[in-house]
Amino acid sequence: MALYVEGLSKGVANGGMAQFQEMMRQQLESSMHDELEKLLDTTTGAEREVSKKDFGGFKNLFHRFLQVKGPSVEWIKIQRPPEDSIQPYDKIAARGLPDNVANSLNKLVVVKLNGGLGTSMGCKGPKSLISVRNENTFLDLTVQQIEHLNKTYNTDVPLVLMNSFNTDEDTKKILQKYTHHRVKIHTFNQSRYPRINKESLLPVSTNLRMTGQNAEGWYPPGHGDIYASFYNSGLLDQLIEQGKEYIFVSNIDNLGATVDLHILHHLVSQPNGKRCEFVMEVTDKTRADVKTLDGGQNVIQLETAVGAAIKCFDNALGINVPRSRFLPVKTTSDLLLVMSNLYSLDAGSLNMSPKREFPTTPHVKLGSSFTKVQEYLIRFESIPDMLELDHLTVSGDVTFGKNVSLKGTVIIIANHGDRIDIPAGSMLENKIVSGNLRILDH
């Protein structure tokens, strides 16, 4: 990209590097503005107005991106949160529940972030439509959870889905199946932002169409977009008019994130006379939380996180909840856990089996042969008994027969060209299974 800045040499001489950098930023923002206007000119009507609002948010984020200096996080400045700003869940639950729980529930809206596709697990369409337990999809389980609340407490808690341009059409088609459920379901779309070229810092796309290669030039900008998109949709105003005051927000693939009445009561009741405007659930990390990212990408996409808004609210509070409330399904390794006998299904909610002696979940790592859901399902005649499992690693061409039991630490590695079939009824406890089917004590 060539930049021509009038008076450049004079600016550097008089103001130094800081002024030069500011002139560069202004030039980049001006160029971005012009390119976005060109994109808007490729459409008309309602699509143009929606895109214009989206671009307003994108320009703000692009401005922040250009202002960043140095590392994104300066760890030396990170300090412990103020005392009492994070409280244990047991302390919150100890307060008990009032008789008028229904009053609080009638002020609540459940918002599920439904913008993701199932491509990471080899599936087409919205991730929320993948079957995860007894032929129930993520969306099925979510509807069951809220319907159970409404029936139990005679309330009217609605479900709101924040879709993306990737998931909106398919999701709306499937919503017809819930017509007779006791849940009002609403949808709105999150923003559509342009991916930008790493070199030029200008949009990759040349028009607003979502066809062909041009479709790769657009992305939904993360869950932090919920605030602007919810407001821009007009749905937020409608719900406020209906007397709704609180929203519970979580990813639709987090099967542990259900409405907790104790946390809701704590939020509504304003303990100590302080109005708490924002509650974030936090939980202790485990080995499963360390993941890596691939580098060398040629494009940049700017995103925000929903939790980053915590600084915008008064008396924000973190609640240290049990790990069971954080049960995301991002990979088939996660899927194996939620499909197993580690959990029981009750009114759409997954609960850790009382038969498991330890409150933590096993660490499961399935190899590349299990990445796609269809391949994963073929490799298990039935899901193994995992009640006493601590760690499972599987690599290579491995299949499991019916009624297999896994206990302790189990490592199964099929070398290239080898295949391992775990026979039906096998019990592997603290075992390493090698490529030639030798079973050794661990």
Short mmCIF file of C-alpha atoms in Angstrom, two decimals:
data_model
loop_
_atom_site.label_atom_id
_atom_site.label_comp_id
_atom_site.label_asym_id
_atom_site.label_seq_id
_atom_site.Cartn_x
_atom_site.Cartn_y
_atom_site.Cartn_z
CA MET A 1 0.00 0.00 0.00
CA ALA A 2 1.30 3.47 -0.89
CA LEU A 3 0.47 6.39 1.41
CA TYR A 4 0.91 9.99 0.36
CA VAL A 5 0.83 12.39 3.31
CA GLU A 6 1.09 16.09 2.53
CA GLY A 7 3.69 17.95 4.55
CA LEU A 8 5.28 14.76 5.83
CA SER A 9 8.87 16.01 6.06
CA LYS A 10 7.79 19.21 7.77
CA GLY A 11 5.69 17.23 10.26
CA VAL A 12 8.54 14.91 11.22
CA ALA A 13 10.91 17.82 11.66
CA ASN A 14 8.59 19.84 13.87
CA GLY A 15 6.70 17.22 15.82
CA GLY A 16 8.87 14.15 15.70
CA MET A 17 7.79 10.54 15.41
CA ALA A 18 4.64 10.92 17.53
CA GLN A 19 3.15 13.41 15.08
CA PHE A 20 4.14 11.23 12.14
CA GLN A 21 2.42 8.22 13.70
CA GLU A 22 -0.72 10.26 14.34
CA MET A 23 -0.77 11.45 10.73
CA MET A 24 -0.44 7.84 9.60
CA ARG A 25 -3.33 6.77 11.81
CA GLN A 26 -5.51 9.55 10.46
CA GLN A 27 -4.65 8.54 6.91
CA LEU A 28 -5.51 4.90 7.62
CA GLU A 29 -8.83 5.83 9.22
CA SER A 30 -9.67 8.09 6.30
CA SER A 31 -8.85 5.33 3.81
CA MET A 32 -10.94 2.84 5.80
CA HIS A 33 -13.87 5.27 5.86
CA ASP A 34 -13.72 5.67 2.08
CA GLU A 35 -13.59 1.91 1.51
CA LEU A 36 -16.56 1.29 3.81
CA GLU A 37 -18.56 3.92 1.95
CA LYS A 38 -17.78 2.12 -1.31
CA LEU A 39 -19.03 -1.12 0.21
CA LEU A 40 -22.27 0.55 1.32
CA ASP A 41 -22.81 1.81 -2.22
CA THR A 42 -22.99 -1.80 -3.46
CA THR A 43 -26.44 -2.27 -1.87
CA THR A 44 -29.62 -0.33 -1.06
CA GLY A 45 -32.60 -0.33 1.27
CA ALA A 46 -32.71 -2.14 4.61
CA GLU A 47 -29.45 -4.01 4.03
CA ARG A 48 -27.64 -0.72 3.55
CA GLU A 49 -29.04 0.73 6.78
CA VAL A 50 -28.13 -2.38 8.79
CA SER A 51 -24.63 -2.43 7.34
CA LYS A 52 -24.23 1.28 8.06
CA LYS A 53 -24.92 0.63 11.76
CA ASP A 54 -22.52 -2.31 11.73
CA PHE A 55 -19.79 -0.21 10.16
CA GLY A 56 -20.23 2.43 12.85
CA GLY A 57 -19.22 -0.12 15.47
CA PHE A 58 -16.43 -1.44 13.27
CA LYS A 59 -14.92 2.03 12.79
CA ASN A 60 -14.83 2.53 16.55
CA LEU A 61 -13.05 -0.80 16.98
CA PHE A 62 -10.65 -0.03 14.12
CA HIS A 63 -9.82 3.29 15.78
CA ARG A 64 -8.98 1.48 19.04
CA PHE A 65 -6.88 -1.03 17.10
CA LEU A 66 -4.79 1.76 15.58
CA GLN A 67 -4.23 3.33 19.00
CA VAL A 68 -2.74 0.20 20.55
CA LYS A 69 0.92 0.41 21.46
CA GLY A 70 3.08 -2.43 22.72
CA PRO A 71 1.70 -5.74 24.06
CA SER A 72 -2.07 -6.09 24.40
CA VAL A 73 -1.68 -7.04 28.06
CA GLU A 74 0.99 -5.53 30.31
CA TRP A 75 1.20 -8.25 32.94
CA ILE A 76 3.28 -6.14 35.28
CA LYS A 77 0.28 -3.86 35.76
CA ILE A 78 -2.14 -6.69 36.53
CA GLN A 79 -3.20 -6.68 40.18
CA ARG A 80 -5.44 -8.81 42.32
CA PRO A 81 -9.10 -7.71 42.23
CA PRO A 82 -10.39 -5.75 45.24
CA GLU A 83 -11.41 -7.75 48.30
CA ASP A 84 -14.99 -9.08 48.13
CA SER A 85 -15.18 -8.37 44.38
CA ILE A 86 -15.15 -12.15 43.85
CA GLN A 87 -17.26 -14.25 46.18
CA PRO A 88 -17.58 -18.03 46.48
CA TYR A 89 -20.78 -19.54 45.16
CA ASP A 90 -21.42 -21.32 48.47
CA LYS A 91 -21.69 -17.96 50.21
CA ILE A 92 -24.25 -16.77 47.65
CA ALA A 93 -26.27 -19.99 47.87
CA ALA A 94 -26.25 -19.89 51.69
CA ARG A 95 -28.60 -16.92 51.60
CA GLY A 96 -31.36 -19.23 50.44
CA LEU A 97 -34.25 -18.37 48.15
CA PRO A 98 -37.31 -16.21 48.80
CA ASP A 99 -40.87 -17.40 48.31
CA ASN A 100 -41.33 -15.06 45.35
CA VAL A 101 -38.72 -16.55 43.02
CA ALA A 102 -41.24 -16.24 40.20
CA ASN A 103 -41.14 -12.45 40.47
CA SER A 104 -37.42 -12.44 39.72
CA LEU A 105 -37.78 -14.94 36.89
CA ASN A 106 -40.46 -12.83 35.23
CA LYS A 107 -37.89 -10.02 34.96
CA LEU A 108 -35.34 -12.32 33.31
CA VAL A 109 -34.39 -12.91 29.68
CA VAL A 110 -32.06 -15.78 28.68
CA VAL A 111 -29.75 -14.83 25.82
CA LYS A 112 -27.77 -17.56 24.08
CA LEU A 113 -24.93 -16.73 21.72
CA ASN A 114 -25.74 -18.73 18.60
CA GLY A 115 -23.39 -17.39 15.97
CA GLY A 116 -21.02 -20.33 15.60
CA LEU A 117 -20.88 -23.04 12.96
CA GLY A 118 -20.05 -26.71 13.54
CA THR A 119 -17.12 -26.67 11.13
CA SER A 120 -14.54 -27.34 13.85
CA MET A 121 -16.19 -30.74 14.34
CA GLY A 122 -16.76 -31.41 10.64
CA CYS A 123 -20.45 -30.41 10.62
CA LYS A 124 -22.31 -28.04 8.35
CA GLY A 125 -24.71 -25.39 9.60
CA PRO A 126 -25.18 -23.93 13.09
CA LYS A 127 -23.30 -25.67 15.86
CA SER A 128 -26.41 -25.46 18.05
CA LEU A 129 -28.10 -28.05 15.81
CA ILE A 130 -25.54 -30.81 16.50
CA SER A 131 -26.91 -33.72 18.53
CA VAL A 132 -25.08 -33.98 21.82
CA ARG A 133 -27.16 -36.16 24.13
CA ASN A 134 -29.94 -38.69 23.41
CA GLU A 135 -30.53 -37.14 19.97
CA ASN A 136 -31.02 -33.73 21.62
CA THR A 137 -29.20 -30.76 20.11
CA PHE A 138 -27.74 -27.83 22.02
CA LEU A 139 -30.85 -25.86 21.09
CA ASP A 140 -33.19 -28.68 22.19
CA LEU A 141 -31.55 -28.80 25.61
CA THR A 142 -31.69 -25.02 25.98
CA VAL A 143 -35.41 -24.93 25.19
CA GLN A 144 -36.05 -27.79 27.61
CA GLN A 145 -34.22 -25.96 30.40
CA ILE A 146 -36.23 -22.76 30.04
CA GLU A 147 -39.52 -24.58 29.52
CA HIS A 148 -38.90 -26.44 32.77
CA LEU A 149 -38.40 -23.12 34.58
CA ASN A 150 -41.59 -21.67 33.13
CA LYS A 151 -43.67 -24.74 34.01
CA THR A 152 -42.21 -25.14 37.50
CA TYR A 153 -42.64 -21.51 38.58
CA ASN A 154 -45.49 -20.50 36.23
CA THR A 155 -43.33 -17.81 34.68
CA ASP A 156 -42.62 -16.32 31.28
CA VAL A 157 -38.85 -16.44 30.74
CA PRO A 158 -38.15 -15.89 27.02
CA LEU A 159 -35.21 -17.26 25.05
CA VAL A 160 -33.29 -14.86 22.82
CA LEU A 161 -30.82 -16.19 20.27
CA MET A 162 -28.07 -13.93 18.98
CA ASN A 163 -27.47 -15.39 15.53
CA SER A 164 -24.84 -14.48 12.98
CA PHE A 165 -25.17 -14.22 9.22
CA ASN A 166 -23.80 -17.78 9.20
CA THR A 167 -26.55 -19.27 11.39
CA ASP A 168 -29.63 -17.06 11.08
CA GLU A 169 -31.41 -18.72 8.18
CA ASP A 170 -30.97 -22.34 9.31
CA THR A 171 -31.83 -21.47 12.92
CA LYS A 172 -35.07 -19.73 11.99
CA LYS A 173 -36.16 -22.76 9.98
CA ILE A 174 -35.71 -25.11 12.94
CA LEU A 175 -37.52 -22.84 15.41
CA GLN A 176 -40.85 -23.99 14.01
CA LYS A 177 -40.47 -27.26 15.94
CA TYR A 178 -40.77 -25.37 19.26
CA THR A 179 -44.08 -23.68 18.45
CA HIS A 180 -45.95 -25.65 21.11
CA HIS A 181 -43.29 -25.40 23.79
CA ARG A 182 -43.81 -23.06 26.72
CA VAL A 183 -41.00 -20.76 25.66
CA LYS A 184 -41.19 -17.56 23.63
CA ILE A 185 -38.22 -17.48 21.29
CA HIS A 186 -36.80 -14.32 19.73
CA THR A 187 -33.79 -13.81 17.49
CA PHE A 188 -31.58 -10.96 16.40
CA ASN A 189 -28.42 -10.85 14.33
CA GLN A 190 -25.05 -9.75 15.54
CA SER A 191 -23.00 -7.39 13.41
CA ARG A 192 -21.17 -8.25 10.22
CA TYR A 193 -17.64 -6.82 10.11
CA PRO A 194 -15.15 -6.84 7.21
CA ARG A 195 -11.94 -8.77 7.52
CA ILE A 196 -8.98 -6.55 6.72
CA ASN A 197 -5.81 -7.29 4.80
CA LYS A 198 -2.76 -7.49 7.05
CA GLU A 199 -0.64 -5.43 4.70
CA SER A 200 -2.98 -2.70 3.50
CA LEU A 201 -5.26 -2.61 6.58
CA LEU A 202 -8.22 -2.25 4.20
CA PRO A 203 -11.26 -4.53 3.70
CA VAL A 204 -10.75 -7.75 1.75
CA SER A 205 -14.26 -7.69 0.25
CA THR A 206 -15.26 -5.49 -2.64
CA ASN A 207 -19.04 -5.63 -2.06
CA LEU A 208 -21.61 -6.63 0.56
CA ARG A 209 -22.65 -9.88 -1.11
CA MET A 210 -22.11 -13.12 0.79
CA THR A 211 -21.41 -15.33 -2.22
CA GLY A 212 -18.27 -16.99 -3.57
CA GLN A 213 -14.87 -15.89 -2.35
CA ASN A 214 -16.37 -12.62 -1.19
CA ALA A 215 -18.07 -14.46 1.67
CA GLU A 216 -14.67 -15.10 3.28
CA GLY A 217 -14.24 -11.36 3.70
CA TRP A 218 -16.83 -11.09 6.48
CA TYR A 219 -17.04 -12.30 10.07
CA PRO A 220 -19.23 -11.96 13.19
CA PRO A 221 -17.16 -9.87 15.65
CA GLY A 222 -17.26 -11.93 18.83
CA HIS A 223 -19.70 -12.06 21.74
CA GLY A 224 -18.81 -8.57 22.94
CA ASP A 225 -20.94 -7.35 20.04
CA ILE A 226 -24.09 -8.34 21.96
CA TYR A 227 -24.56 -4.92 23.53
CA ALA A 228 -24.66 -2.89 20.31
CA SER A 229 -26.46 -5.51 18.24
CA PHE A 230 -29.15 -6.18 20.87
CA TYR A 231 -29.82 -2.45 21.09
CA ASN A 232 -29.75 -1.86 17.32
CA SER A 233 -32.20 -4.71 16.71
CA GLY A 234 -35.02 -2.97 18.58
CA LEU A 235 -35.72 -6.17 20.50
CA LEU A 236 -34.11 -4.79 23.66
CA ASP A 237 -36.63 -1.96 23.85
CA GLN A 238 -39.51 -4.40 23.34
CA LEU A 239 -38.39 -6.59 26.22
CA ILE A 240 -37.90 -3.62 28.54
CA GLU A 241 -41.46 -2.51 27.76
CA GLN A 242 -42.59 -6.00 28.83
CA GLY A 243 -41.00 -5.50 32.25
CA LYS A 244 -37.77 -7.40 31.66
CA GLU A 245 -34.80 -6.05 33.63
CA TYR A 246 -32.09 -8.72 33.64
CA ILE A 247 -30.39 -10.90 31.05
CA PHE A 248 -28.48 -14.14 31.50
CA VAL A 249 -25.88 -14.49 28.73
CA SER A 250 -23.89 -17.58 27.76
CA ASN A 251 -22.66 -19.51 24.75
CA ILE A 252 -25.22 -22.03 23.54
CA ASP A 253 -22.54 -24.75 23.50
CA ASN A 254 -21.84 -24.33 27.23
CA LEU A 255 -24.12 -27.04 28.60
CA GLY A 256 -23.30 -26.15 32.20
CA ALA A 257 -24.53 -22.56 31.88
CA THR A 258 -28.12 -22.80 33.09
CA VAL A 259 -30.16 -20.22 35.01
CA ASP A 260 -29.09 -20.38 38.65
CA LEU A 261 -31.79 -19.10 41.01
CA HIS A 262 -29.33 -18.27 43.80
CA ILE A 263 -27.24 -16.03 41.54
CA LEU A 264 -30.38 -14.40 40.13
CA HIS A 265 -31.69 -13.72 43.63
CA HIS A 266 -28.36 -12.20 44.66
CA LEU A 267 -28.46 -9.91 41.64
CA VAL A 268 -32.09 -8.83 42.15
CA SER A 269 -32.06 -8.43 45.93
CA GLN A 270 -29.22 -5.86 46.00
CA PRO A 271 -27.42 -7.04 49.17
CA ASN A 272 -25.83 -4.39 51.41
CA GLY A 273 -27.94 -1.74 49.74
CA LYS A 274 -25.69 -1.66 46.66
CA ARG A 275 -27.23 -2.18 43.26
CA CYS A 276 -25.15 -4.82 41.48
CA GLU A 277 -25.41 -4.25 37.74
CA PHE A 278 -23.15 -7.01 36.44
CA VAL A 279 -22.34 -10.51 37.68
CA MET A 280 -19.70 -12.64 35.99
CA GLU A 281 -19.35 -16.31 36.79
CA VAL A 282 -15.71 -17.43 37.08
CA THR A 283 -14.29 -20.86 37.77
CA ASP A 284 -10.93 -22.44 38.51
CA LYS A 285 -8.78 -23.45 35.55
CA THR A 286 -7.97 -27.06 34.71
CA ARG A 287 -5.52 -28.78 32.36
CA ALA A 288 -8.18 -28.70 29.63
CA ASP A 289 -8.02 -24.87 29.52
CA VAL A 290 -4.53 -24.75 27.89
CA LYS A 291 -4.99 -24.55 24.13
CA THR A 292 -2.73 -23.18 21.33
CA LEU A 293 -3.35 -20.97 18.31
CA ASP A 294 -1.99 -21.34 14.79
CA GLY A 295 -0.04 -18.39 13.41
CA GLY A 296 0.76 -16.99 10.00
CA GLN A 297 -2.69 -15.70 9.09
CA ASN A 298 -2.95 -13.15 6.29
CA VAL A 299 -5.99 -11.30 7.57
CA ILE A 300 -6.99 -9.51 10.75
CA GLN A 301 -10.40 -9.65 12.40
CA LEU A 302 -11.14 -7.37 15.31
CA GLU A 303 -13.32 -8.77 18.10
CA THR A 304 -14.49 -7.85 21.58
CA ALA A 305 -15.41 -10.05 24.57
CA VAL A 306 -18.72 -9.82 26.41
CA GLY A 307 -16.97 -9.82 29.78
CA ALA A 308 -14.82 -6.81 28.89
CA ALA A 309 -17.87 -4.62 29.58
CA ILE A 310 -17.55 -5.33 33.31
CA LYS A 311 -15.74 -2.01 33.73
CA CYS A 312 -18.81 -0.16 32.45
CA PHE A 313 -21.11 -1.28 35.28
CA ASP A 314 -21.40 -0.25 38.92
CA ASN A 315 -20.64 -2.70 41.74
CA ALA A 316 -19.70 -5.50 39.37
CA LEU A 317 -19.22 -8.86 41.05
CA GLY A 318 -17.46 -12.10 40.22
CA ILE A 319 -18.87 -15.35 41.62
CA ASN A 320 -16.52 -18.32 41.81
CA VAL A 321 -18.83 -21.12 40.70
CA PRO A 322 -18.22 -24.88 40.57
CA ARG A 323 -16.51 -26.18 37.47
CA SER A 324 -19.74 -27.99 36.59
CA ARG A 325 -21.20 -24.66 35.41
CA PHE A 326 -18.53 -24.42 32.72
CA LEU A 327 -19.09 -27.28 30.31
CA PRO A 328 -18.38 -26.02 26.78
CA VAL A 329 -18.39 -28.43 23.86
CA LYS A 330 -15.77 -27.20 21.41
CA THR A 331 -14.34 -30.51 20.21
CA THR A 332 -15.29 -34.18 20.01
CA SER A 333 -13.20 -34.70 23.16
CA ASP A 334 -15.69 -32.45 24.97
CA LEU A 335 -18.55 -34.25 23.22
CA LEU A 336 -17.36 -37.61 24.58
CA LEU A 337 -17.58 -36.25 28.12
CA VAL A 338 -21.15 -34.96 27.84
CA MET A 339 -22.37 -38.10 26.07
CA SER A 340 -20.92 -40.38 28.75
CA ASN A 341 -22.34 -41.69 32.02
CA LEU A 342 -20.43 -38.95 33.83
CA TYR A 343 -23.60 -36.90 33.44
CA SER A 344 -27.30 -37.48 33.82
CA LEU A 345 -29.89 -35.49 31.85
CA ASP A 346 -32.70 -33.82 33.75
CA ALA A 347 -35.08 -31.32 32.10
CA GLY A 348 -32.41 -30.31 29.61
CA SER A 349 -29.68 -29.88 32.24
CA LEU A 350 -26.60 -32.07 32.58
CA ASN A 351 -25.68 -32.97 36.15
CA MET A 352 -22.56 -34.79 37.30
CA SER A 353 -23.41 -38.35 38.29
CA PRO A 354 -23.47 -38.90 42.07
CA LYS A 355 -21.68 -42.19 41.36
CA ARG A 356 -18.47 -40.34 40.44
CA GLU A 357 -16.23 -39.98 43.49
CA PHE A 358 -14.40 -36.90 42.22
CA PRO A 359 -16.07 -33.55 41.41
CA THR A 360 -13.67 -32.82 38.52
CA THR A 361 -14.11 -34.09 34.96
CA PRO A 362 -11.50 -36.33 33.31
CA HIS A 363 -8.96 -34.84 30.93
CA VAL A 364 -9.78 -36.29 27.49
CA LYS A 365 -7.68 -35.83 24.36
CA LEU A 366 -8.84 -37.55 21.19
CA GLY A 367 -6.56 -37.55 18.14
CA SER A 368 -7.19 -36.27 14.61
CA SER A 369 -9.02 -39.46 13.59
CA PHE A 370 -11.85 -38.37 15.90
CA THR A 371 -12.03 -34.68 14.89
CA LYS A 372 -15.16 -34.91 12.74
CA VAL A 373 -18.39 -35.92 14.46
CA GLN A 374 -19.27 -38.56 11.87
CA GLU A 375 -15.87 -40.27 12.22
CA TYR A 376 -16.08 -39.97 15.99
CA LEU A 377 -19.48 -41.70 16.10
CA ILE A 378 -18.30 -44.54 13.88
CA ARG A 379 -15.40 -45.26 16.24
CA PHE A 380 -17.63 -45.85 19.27
CA GLU A 381 -20.17 -48.70 19.18
CA SER A 382 -21.26 -47.30 22.51
CA ILE A 383 -19.84 -44.59 24.77
CA PRO A 384 -17.49 -46.17 27.34
CA ASP A 385 -18.10 -46.21 31.08
CA MET A 386 -16.01 -43.26 32.31
CA LEU A 387 -17.15 -42.86 35.92
CA GLU A 388 -13.70 -43.72 37.29
CA LEU A 389 -11.63 -42.20 34.50
CA ASP A 390 -8.97 -39.58 35.26
CA HIS A 391 -7.15 -39.17 31.95
CA LEU A 392 -7.69 -40.50 28.42
CA THR A 393 -5.44 -40.01 25.38
CA VAL A 394 -6.28 -41.68 22.08
CA SER A 395 -4.20 -41.33 18.93
CA GLY A 396 -4.41 -43.00 15.53
CA ASP A 397 -6.84 -45.54 14.05
CA VAL A 398 -8.67 -46.74 17.17
CA THR A 399 -12.21 -48.11 17.59
CA PHE A 400 -14.16 -49.03 20.72
CA GLY A 401 -16.59 -51.95 21.03
CA LYS A 402 -19.69 -51.95 23.20
CA ASN A 403 -19.61 -51.74 26.99
CA VAL A 404 -15.95 -50.74 27.36
CA SER A 405 -14.88 -49.41 30.78
CA LEU A 406 -12.09 -46.87 31.22
CA LYS A 407 -10.56 -46.22 34.66
CA GLY A 408 -7.64 -44.17 35.95
CA THR A 409 -5.17 -43.14 33.24
CA VAL A 410 -5.63 -44.79 29.84
CA ILE A 411 -3.41 -44.10 26.84
CA ILE A 412 -4.16 -45.76 23.48
CA ILE A 413 -1.76 -45.10 20.60
CA ALA A 414 -2.04 -46.72 17.17
CA ASN A 415 1.07 -46.03 15.13
CA HIS A 416 0.89 -45.17 11.44
CA GLY A 417 -0.46 -48.16 9.53
CA ASP A 418 -1.66 -49.90 12.69
CA ARG A 419 -5.23 -50.26 13.88
CA ILE A 420 -6.40 -50.94 17.40
CA ASP A 421 -9.86 -52.35 18.10
CA ILE A 422 -10.80 -52.31 21.78
CA PRO A 423 -12.98 -55.44 22.15
CA ALA A 424 -16.52 -55.24 23.53
CA GLY A 425 -16.66 -55.58 27.29
CA SER A 426 -12.99 -54.59 27.81
CA MET A 427 -11.97 -52.93 31.06
CA LEU A 428 -8.86 -50.74 30.81
CA GLU A 429 -7.54 -49.43 34.11
CA ASN A 430 -4.26 -47.51 34.23
CA LYS A 431 -3.19 -49.06 30.93
CA ILE A 432 -1.12 -48.14 27.90
CA VAL A 433 -2.27 -49.82 24.68
CA SER A 434 0.42 -49.72 22.01
CA GLY A 435 0.29 -50.11 18.24
CA ASN A 436 0.58 -53.91 18.28
CA LEU A 437 -2.17 -54.38 20.85
CA ARG A 438 0.20 -55.05 23.75
CA ILE A 439 -1.44 -54.04 27.00
CA LEU A 440 1.03 -52.95 29.66
CA ASP A 441 0.64 -51.91 33.27
CA HIS A 442 1.09 -48.16 33.61
#
